[in-house]
């Protein structure tokens, strides 16, 4: 048959379309007996299944035809109004609903990136963004972070050197490092971006998942206070409702949002209508939604504490980590020379898994880093899984 006829026909960009490390590991470790810390999977035990069932029934009963028919690409207006009401200075015309923020990343890449465009990213950064941007053939500029986030001197030097198309920044519980950018650093980055007229793409997937204290202003809000127009804001219901619904949004300046809408027309016409109406039914009840998010925060704080205890118990003393103040991940730095890809093989032999750090670095560094997610693991799974990981590391380091 003619299957072999495709490979030679792949478009030039197709060689940059590679598997997502997270997705590949998820497939591997979904077999029984594995304890995986790889995917940033929201706690399934907190999915509001009952409430989703009731709301879906109600929608189908009262607005069935609208829910099942094609709908506008921009997205369900009441949902866009709800989103706009929570973003300073935004109207529904600044809001585009997308099928997961992952699609937002892809559409923004499609609209903004030419082959060779310089895209500035944190080191490490979210590997899903690199996967989304790669087919558009950017040239990445990787900027190091200190405890809080992007280092200002390195950032300014990069912006001064040559024009950057946009910078991709995760200020709140950064994936994968867990970092939380403080208010002063946020202000400084927003001001630098405006000075060099370089738009910021702010990915705020973990905005609501702070353990204590309260949320810091978004880069979008800080930019708005200085006149606005320089930040594209991405957020999602994947971590507060259910990732399988694939409902997220992009908020940004009208000229860009219009182009993203047109690009989405060519991608998937619109995000599933029923899912958008369902998300609106769930979030419009502020009391319930606030309680749902509180439950998630408390659960993740507890699971984070369990993982910290297990790390202290089972990791070699020269293994380092950042204790997150929110979000879903621990970011580990192993002794220099330890290759976390090699370690993953040993870990899988022990029936546990994590995401090796290198795919999170656009510059190919980070061999000795690894990301562990605690969000969907029970106490015993964390205890047992970290013990297995400890065994794998000690075998690798040739220690007893
Ligand atoms: C910073 C950041 N931006 C976008 C996404 C994608 O979220 P959506 O569900 O597409 O809204 C995510 C979700 N990342 C998770 C989930 C990936 C799930 C998977 O590939 O199976 C992870 O890092 O494990 C994210 O962390």
Coordinates of C-alpha atoms and ligand atoms in Angstrom, one line a residue:
X1 CA 0.0 0.0 0.0
X2 CA 1.0 3.7 -0.4
X3 CA 1.6 4.5 3.4
X4 CA 5.3 5.0 2.8
X5 CA 4.4 7.7 0.3
X6 CA 3.8 10.3 3.1
X7 CA 7.2 10.6 4.7
X8 CA 8.8 12.2 1.6
X9 CA 5.8 14.5 1.3
X10 CA 6.0 16.0 4.8
X11 CA 6.2 19.8 4.7
X12 CA 9.5 21.3 5.7
X13 CA 8.1 22.5 9.0
X14 CA 6.8 19.0 9.8
X15 CA 10.3 17.9 10.9
X16 CA 9.8 20.3 13.8
X17 CA 6.6 18.6 14.9
X18 CA 7.8 16.2 17.5
X19 CA 6.1 14.2 20.3
X20 CA 5.3 15.9 23.6
X21 CA 7.4 14.3 26.3
X22 CA 4.6 14.6 28.8
X23 CA 2.1 13.0 26.5
X24 CA 4.4 10.1 25.6
X25 CA 5.1 9.4 29.3
X26 CA 1.4 9.6 30.1
X27 CA 0.7 6.8 27.6
X28 CA 3.5 4.7 29.1
X29 CA 2.6 5.1 32.7
X30 CA -1.2 4.7 32.4
X31 CA -0.6 0.9 32.7
X32 CA -1.6 -0.7 36.0
X33 CA 1.0 -0.7 38.8
X34 CA 2.7 2.5 37.8
X35 CA 2.8 5.6 40.0
X36 CA 3.4 8.6 37.7
X37 CA 4.3 12.1 38.7
X38 CA 4.7 13.1 35.1
X39 CA 1.5 14.8 33.9
X40 CA 0.2 18.0 35.5
X41 CA -3.2 16.2 35.8
X42 CA -5.7 18.1 38.0
X43 CA -7.1 16.1 40.9
X44 CA -9.8 13.9 39.3
X45 CA -11.4 13.3 42.7
X46 CA -12.3 17.0 42.7
X47 CA -14.0 17.1 39.2
X48 CA -17.6 18.3 39.9
X49 CA -19.1 15.5 38.0
X50 CA -22.6 15.6 39.6
X51 CA -22.9 19.3 39.0
X52 CA -21.7 19.0 35.5
X53 CA -24.3 16.4 34.8
X54 CA -27.1 18.5 36.2
X55 CA -26.0 21.6 34.3
X56 CA -25.6 19.7 31.1
X57 CA -29.1 18.3 31.4
X58 CA -30.5 21.8 32.1
X59 CA -28.6 23.3 29.1
X60 CA -29.9 20.6 26.7
X61 CA -33.4 20.9 28.1
X62 CA -33.6 24.7 27.8
X63 CA -31.1 25.6 25.0
X64 CA -30.4 22.2 23.3
X65 CA -30.5 23.5 19.7
X66 CA -28.1 26.4 20.5
X67 CA -25.8 24.1 22.5
X68 CA -25.5 21.5 19.6
X69 CA -25.5 23.8 16.6
X70 CA -22.4 25.5 15.1
X71 CA -21.7 28.7 17.0
X72 CA -19.5 31.8 16.5
X73 CA -15.7 31.5 16.5
X74 CA -15.3 34.3 19.1
X75 CA -17.1 32.2 21.7
X76 CA -20.2 32.1 23.9
X77 CA -21.0 35.8 24.6
X78 CA -22.1 35.4 28.3
X79 CA -18.8 33.5 29.0
X80 CA -16.8 36.2 27.2
X81 CA -18.6 38.9 29.3
X82 CA -17.9 37.0 32.5
X83 CA -14.2 36.8 31.5
X84 CA -14.0 40.4 30.5
X85 CA -15.6 41.5 33.8
X86 CA -12.6 40.0 35.6
X87 CA -9.8 41.5 33.4
X88 CA -9.1 45.3 33.9
X89 CA -10.1 47.3 30.9
X90 CA -11.3 44.3 28.8
X91 CA -14.5 44.1 26.9
X92 CA -15.9 40.9 25.2
X93 CA -14.3 42.1 22.0
X94 CA -10.9 41.6 23.7
X95 CA -11.7 38.0 24.5
X96 CA -11.3 34.9 22.3
X97 CA -12.4 31.5 23.6
X98 CA -10.0 28.7 22.6
X99 CA -10.0 24.9 22.9
X100 CA -7.6 24.8 25.8
X101 CA -4.8 27.3 26.3
X102 CA -2.7 24.9 24.3
X103 CA -4.7 26.0 21.2
X104 CA -4.2 29.6 22.3
X105 CA -0.4 29.0 22.2
X106 CA -0.7 27.5 18.8
X107 CA -2.9 30.2 17.3
X108 CA -0.7 33.0 18.7
X109 CA 2.4 31.2 17.3
X110 CA 0.6 31.0 13.9
X111 CA -0.3 34.7 13.9
X112 CA 3.0 36.1 15.3
X113 CA 5.9 33.8 14.4
X114 CA 7.7 33.9 11.1
X115 CA 10.6 31.5 10.4
X116 CA 13.5 33.1 12.3
X117 CA 11.4 35.3 14.5
X118 CA 13.1 35.7 17.9
X119 CA 10.8 34.5 20.7
X120 CA 12.1 35.1 24.2
X121 CA 11.4 32.4 26.8
X122 CA 12.3 31.7 30.4
X123 CA 14.9 28.9 31.1
X124 CA 13.1 26.5 31.8
X125 CA 9.7 27.2 30.2
X126 CA 6.6 25.3 29.5
X127 CA 7.4 22.6 27.0
X128 CA 3.9 22.7 25.5
X129 CA 4.6 26.2 24.4
X130 CA 7.8 25.1 22.7
X131 CA 5.8 22.3 21.0
X132 CA 3.2 24.8 19.8
X133 CA 5.7 27.4 18.6
X134 CA 8.2 25.0 17.0
X135 CA 6.4 24.4 13.7
X136 CA 6.5 28.1 13.0
X137 CA 10.3 28.0 13.2
X138 CA 11.2 30.7 15.8
X139 CA 14.7 31.4 17.0
X140 CA 14.4 31.1 20.8
X141 CA 16.2 33.5 23.2
X142 CA 16.5 31.7 26.5
X143 CA 16.8 34.0 29.5
X144 CA 17.8 32.7 33.0
X145 CA 15.7 33.1 36.1
X146 CA 16.6 33.8 39.7
X147 CA 14.3 32.8 42.6
X148 CA 11.6 35.1 41.4
X149 CA 11.7 34.8 37.7
X150 CA 13.4 36.4 34.7
X151 CA 16.6 38.1 35.6
X152 CA 16.2 41.8 34.7
X153 CA 19.7 42.5 33.5
X154 CA 19.7 39.4 31.2
X155 CA 16.2 40.3 30.0
X156 CA 17.2 43.9 29.1
X157 CA 20.4 42.7 27.4
X158 CA 18.4 40.3 25.3
X159 CA 15.8 42.9 24.4
X160 CA 18.5 45.4 23.5
X161 CA 20.6 43.0 21.4
X162 CA 18.1 42.4 18.6
X163 CA 14.3 42.8 18.0
X164 CA 12.2 40.1 19.8
X165 CA 8.8 39.3 18.4
X166 CA 7.3 38.6 21.9
X167 CA 8.3 37.2 25.2
X168 CA 6.5 34.2 26.8
X169 CA 6.3 34.6 30.6
X170 CA 4.7 32.6 33.3
X171 CA 4.7 34.8 36.4
X172 CA 2.4 32.7 38.7
X173 CA 3.6 29.3 39.8
X174 CA 5.7 28.8 36.7
X175 CA 5.6 25.5 34.8
X176 CA 7.9 23.7 35.4
X177 CA 9.9 25.5 38.1
X178 CA 7.0 26.5 40.4
X179 CA 8.4 30.1 40.8
X180 CA 6.1 32.9 41.9
X181 CA 7.2 36.3 40.5
X182 CA 6.9 39.1 43.1
X183 CA 5.1 42.4 42.5
X184 CA 8.3 44.5 42.0
X185 CA 9.7 42.0 39.4
X186 CA 6.3 42.0 37.7
X187 CA 6.3 45.8 37.4
X188 CA 9.9 45.9 36.2
X189 CA 9.2 43.3 33.5
X190 CA 6.1 45.1 32.3
X191 CA 8.0 48.5 32.2
X192 CA 11.0 46.9 30.3
X193 CA 8.6 45.3 27.8
X194 CA 6.9 48.7 27.1
X195 CA 10.3 50.4 26.9
X196 CA 11.4 48.0 24.1
X197 CA 7.9 47.8 22.7
X198 CA 8.0 44.0 23.0
X199 CA 4.7 42.3 23.7
X200 CA 4.4 39.9 26.6
X201 CA 2.4 36.6 26.3
X202 CA 1.4 35.9 29.9
X203 CA 0.4 32.3 30.5
X204 CA -1.6 32.3 33.7
X205 CA -2.8 28.6 33.9
X206 CA -2.2 28.4 37.6
X207 CA -3.5 31.8 38.6
X208 CA -6.0 30.4 41.2
X209 CA -3.8 27.7 42.7
X210 CA -2.1 29.8 45.5
X211 CA -1.8 28.1 48.8
X212 CA -2.0 31.1 51.1
X213 CA -1.6 34.8 50.8
X214 CA -3.5 36.3 47.9
X215 CA -3.1 36.6 44.2
X216 CA -0.7 39.2 42.8
X217 CA -1.8 41.5 39.9
X218 CA -1.4 40.0 36.5
X219 CA 1.1 41.4 34.0
X220 CA -1.9 42.3 32.0
X221 CA -3.4 44.4 34.8
X222 CA 0.0 46.1 35.5
X223 CA 0.4 46.9 31.8
X224 CA -3.2 48.2 31.7
X225 CA -2.4 50.6 34.5
X226 CA 0.4 52.0 32.3
X227 CA -1.8 52.5 29.3
X228 CA -2.3 48.8 28.1
X229 CA -1.9 47.3 24.7
X230 CA 1.3 45.3 25.4
X231 CA 0.2 42.1 27.1
X232 CA -1.6 39.0 25.7
X233 CA -3.2 37.1 28.6
X234 CA -3.9 33.3 28.5
X235 CA -5.9 31.4 31.1
X236 CA -8.0 28.2 31.3
X237 CA -10.6 26.3 33.3
X238 CA -8.5 23.1 33.0
X239 CA -7.1 23.5 36.5
X240 CA -10.3 24.8 38.2
X241 CA -13.0 22.7 36.5
X242 CA -11.9 19.9 34.2
X243 CA -9.2 19.8 31.5
X244 CA -11.3 17.5 29.3
X245 CA -13.7 20.3 28.6
X246 CA -11.0 22.2 26.7
X247 CA -12.3 25.7 27.5
X248 CA -9.7 28.5 27.8
X249 CA -9.3 32.1 26.6
X250 CA -7.0 34.6 25.2
X251 CA -7.4 38.3 26.2
X252 CA -5.6 40.9 24.2
X253 CA -5.6 44.0 22.0
X254 CA -8.4 44.0 19.5
X255 CA -6.2 43.9 16.3
X256 CA -4.5 40.7 17.6
X257 CA -7.6 39.1 18.9
X258 CA -9.3 39.6 15.5
X259 CA -6.4 37.8 13.7
X260 CA -6.6 35.0 16.3
X261 CA -10.3 34.6 15.6
X262 CA -9.6 34.4 11.9
X263 CA -6.8 31.8 12.5
X264 CA -9.2 29.8 14.7
X265 CA -11.8 29.8 11.9
X266 CA -9.2 27.9 9.9
X267 CA -8.3 25.6 12.8
X268 CA -11.5 24.3 14.4
X269 CA -14.3 26.8 13.6
X270 CA -15.2 27.2 17.3
X271 CA -14.7 25.6 20.7
X272 CA -17.4 23.1 21.5
X273 CA -20.6 25.1 22.1
X274 CA -22.0 22.8 24.8
X275 CA -18.7 22.9 26.8
X276 CA -18.6 26.7 26.6
X277 CA -22.2 27.0 27.9
X278 CA -21.5 24.4 30.6
X279 CA -18.4 26.3 31.8
X280 CA -20.5 29.5 31.9
X281 CA -23.2 27.8 33.9
X282 CA -20.6 26.6 36.4
X283 CA -18.5 29.8 36.8
X284 CA -21.5 32.2 37.0
X285 CA -22.4 30.8 40.5
X286 CA -19.5 32.7 42.2
X287 CA -20.2 31.1 45.6
X288 CA -20.0 27.6 44.3
X289 CA -17.0 28.3 42.0
X290 CA -15.2 30.0 44.9
X291 CA -15.7 27.0 47.1
X292 CA -14.6 24.6 44.3
X293 CA -11.4 26.5 43.9
X294 CA -10.8 26.7 47.7
X295 CA -11.2 22.9 47.8
X296 CA -8.6 22.5 45.1
X297 CA -6.2 24.9 46.8
X298 CA -6.4 23.0 50.1
X299 CA -6.0 19.7 48.4
X300 CA -2.9 20.7 46.5
X301 CA -1.3 22.4 49.5
X302 CA -1.7 19.1 51.4
X303 CA -0.3 17.0 48.5
X304 CA 2.5 19.4 48.1
X305 CA 3.4 19.0 51.8
X306 CA 3.3 15.2 51.5
X307 CA 5.7 15.3 48.5
X308 CA 8.0 17.7 50.4
X309 CA 8.2 15.2 53.3
X310 CA 8.8 12.3 50.9
X311 CA 11.5 14.2 49.1
X312 CA 13.3 14.9 52.4
X313 CA 13.0 11.2 53.3
X314 CA 14.0 9.5 50.0
X315 CA 16.1 11.9 48.0
X316 CA 20.0 12.0 48.2
X317 CA 21.2 15.0 50.1
X318 CA 22.7 16.6 47.0
X319 CA 19.3 16.7 45.3
X320 CA 17.9 20.3 45.3
X321 CA 14.3 21.6 45.0
X322 CA 12.2 24.7 45.2
X323 CA 9.2 24.4 47.6
X324 CA 6.3 25.9 45.6
X325 CA 3.8 28.4 47.1
X326 CA 1.1 27.1 44.7
X327 CA 0.6 25.3 41.4
X328 CA 1.2 21.6 40.8
X329 CA 4.9 20.9 40.5
X330 CA 8.2 20.3 42.3
X331 CA 11.3 21.2 40.2
X332 CA 14.3 19.1 41.2
X333 CA 18.0 19.8 40.4
X334 CA 20.0 16.6 40.6
X335 CA 23.8 16.5 41.2
X336 CA 25.6 17.8 38.0
X337 CA 26.2 15.0 35.6
X338 CA 23.1 13.0 36.5
X339 CA 21.2 12.7 33.3
X340 CA 17.5 12.7 34.1
X341 CA 16.6 11.0 30.9
X342 CA 18.7 8.0 32.0
X343 CA 17.1 8.3 35.4
X344 CA 13.7 8.1 33.8
X345 CA 14.5 4.7 32.3
X346 CA 15.6 3.4 35.7
X347 CA 12.5 5.0 37.3
X348 CA 10.2 3.3 34.8
X349 CA 11.8 0.0 35.7
X350 CA 10.7 0.8 39.3
X351 CA 7.3 1.6 37.9
X352 CA 7.3 5.3 38.6
X353 CA 7.8 8.3 36.3
X354 CA 8.4 12.1 36.2
X355 CA 9.1 14.5 33.3
X356 CA 12.9 14.9 32.6
X357 CA 13.8 18.6 32.6
X358 CA 15.6 19.0 29.3
X359 CA 12.5 19.4 27.1
X360 CA 11.6 22.5 29.2
X361 CA 14.8 24.3 28.0
X362 CA 14.7 25.9 24.6
X363 CA 18.5 25.9 24.7
X364 CA 18.9 22.2 25.3
X365 CA 20.3 22.6 28.8
X366 CA 18.8 21.2 32.0
X367 CA 20.0 17.5 31.7
X368 CA 20.1 17.2 35.5
X369 CA 16.6 18.6 36.2
X370 CA 13.2 16.9 36.7
X371 CA 9.6 17.9 37.2
X372 CA 7.3 16.0 39.6
X373 CA 3.6 16.7 39.8
X374 CA 1.8 16.1 43.1
X375 CA -1.7 17.3 42.0
X376 CA -3.3 13.9 41.4
X377 CA -1.4 11.6 43.8
X378 CA -2.7 10.2 47.1
X379 CA -0.6 10.2 50.2
X380 CA 0.4 6.5 49.8
X381 CA 1.1 7.0 46.1
X382 CA 3.4 9.9 46.9
X383 CA 5.1 7.9 49.7
X384 CA 5.5 4.8 47.5
X385 CA 6.3 6.5 44.3
X386 CA 9.1 8.7 45.9
X387 CA 10.5 5.6 47.5
X388 CA 10.7 4.0 44.1
X389 CA 12.3 7.1 42.6
X390 CA 14.8 7.1 45.5
X391 CA 15.8 3.6 44.7
X392 CA 16.3 4.4 41.0
X393 CA 18.5 7.4 41.9
X394 CA 20.6 5.5 44.4
X395 CA 21.1 2.7 41.8
X396 CA 22.1 5.3 39.2
X397 CA 24.5 7.0 41.6
X398 CA 25.9 3.6 42.4
X399 CA 25.0 4.0 46.1
X400 CA 23.6 1.4 48.3
Ligands
LIG1 C1 1.7 26.7 31.5 C2 0.6 25.9 30.8 N1 0.0 26.4 29.8 C3 -1.0 25.7 29.1 C4 -1.3 24.5 29.5 C5 -2.3 23.7 28.7 O1 -3.5 23.8 29.4 P1 -5.0 23.6 28.6 O2 -5.6 22.4 29.3 O3 -4.7 23.5 27.2 O4 -5.7 24.9 29.0 C6 -0.7 23.9 30.6 C7 -1.0 22.5 31.1 N2 0.2 21.7 31.3 C8 0.1 20.5 32.0 C9 -0.8 19.5 31.3 C10 -0.3 18.9 30.1 C11 -1.2 17.8 29.9 C12 -0.8 16.8 28.9 O5 0.1 17.1 28.0 O6 -1.3 15.7 29.0 C13 1.5 19.9 32.3 O7 2.4 20.7 32.2 O8 1.6 18.7 32.6 C14 0.3 24.6 31.3 O9 1.0 24.1 32.3

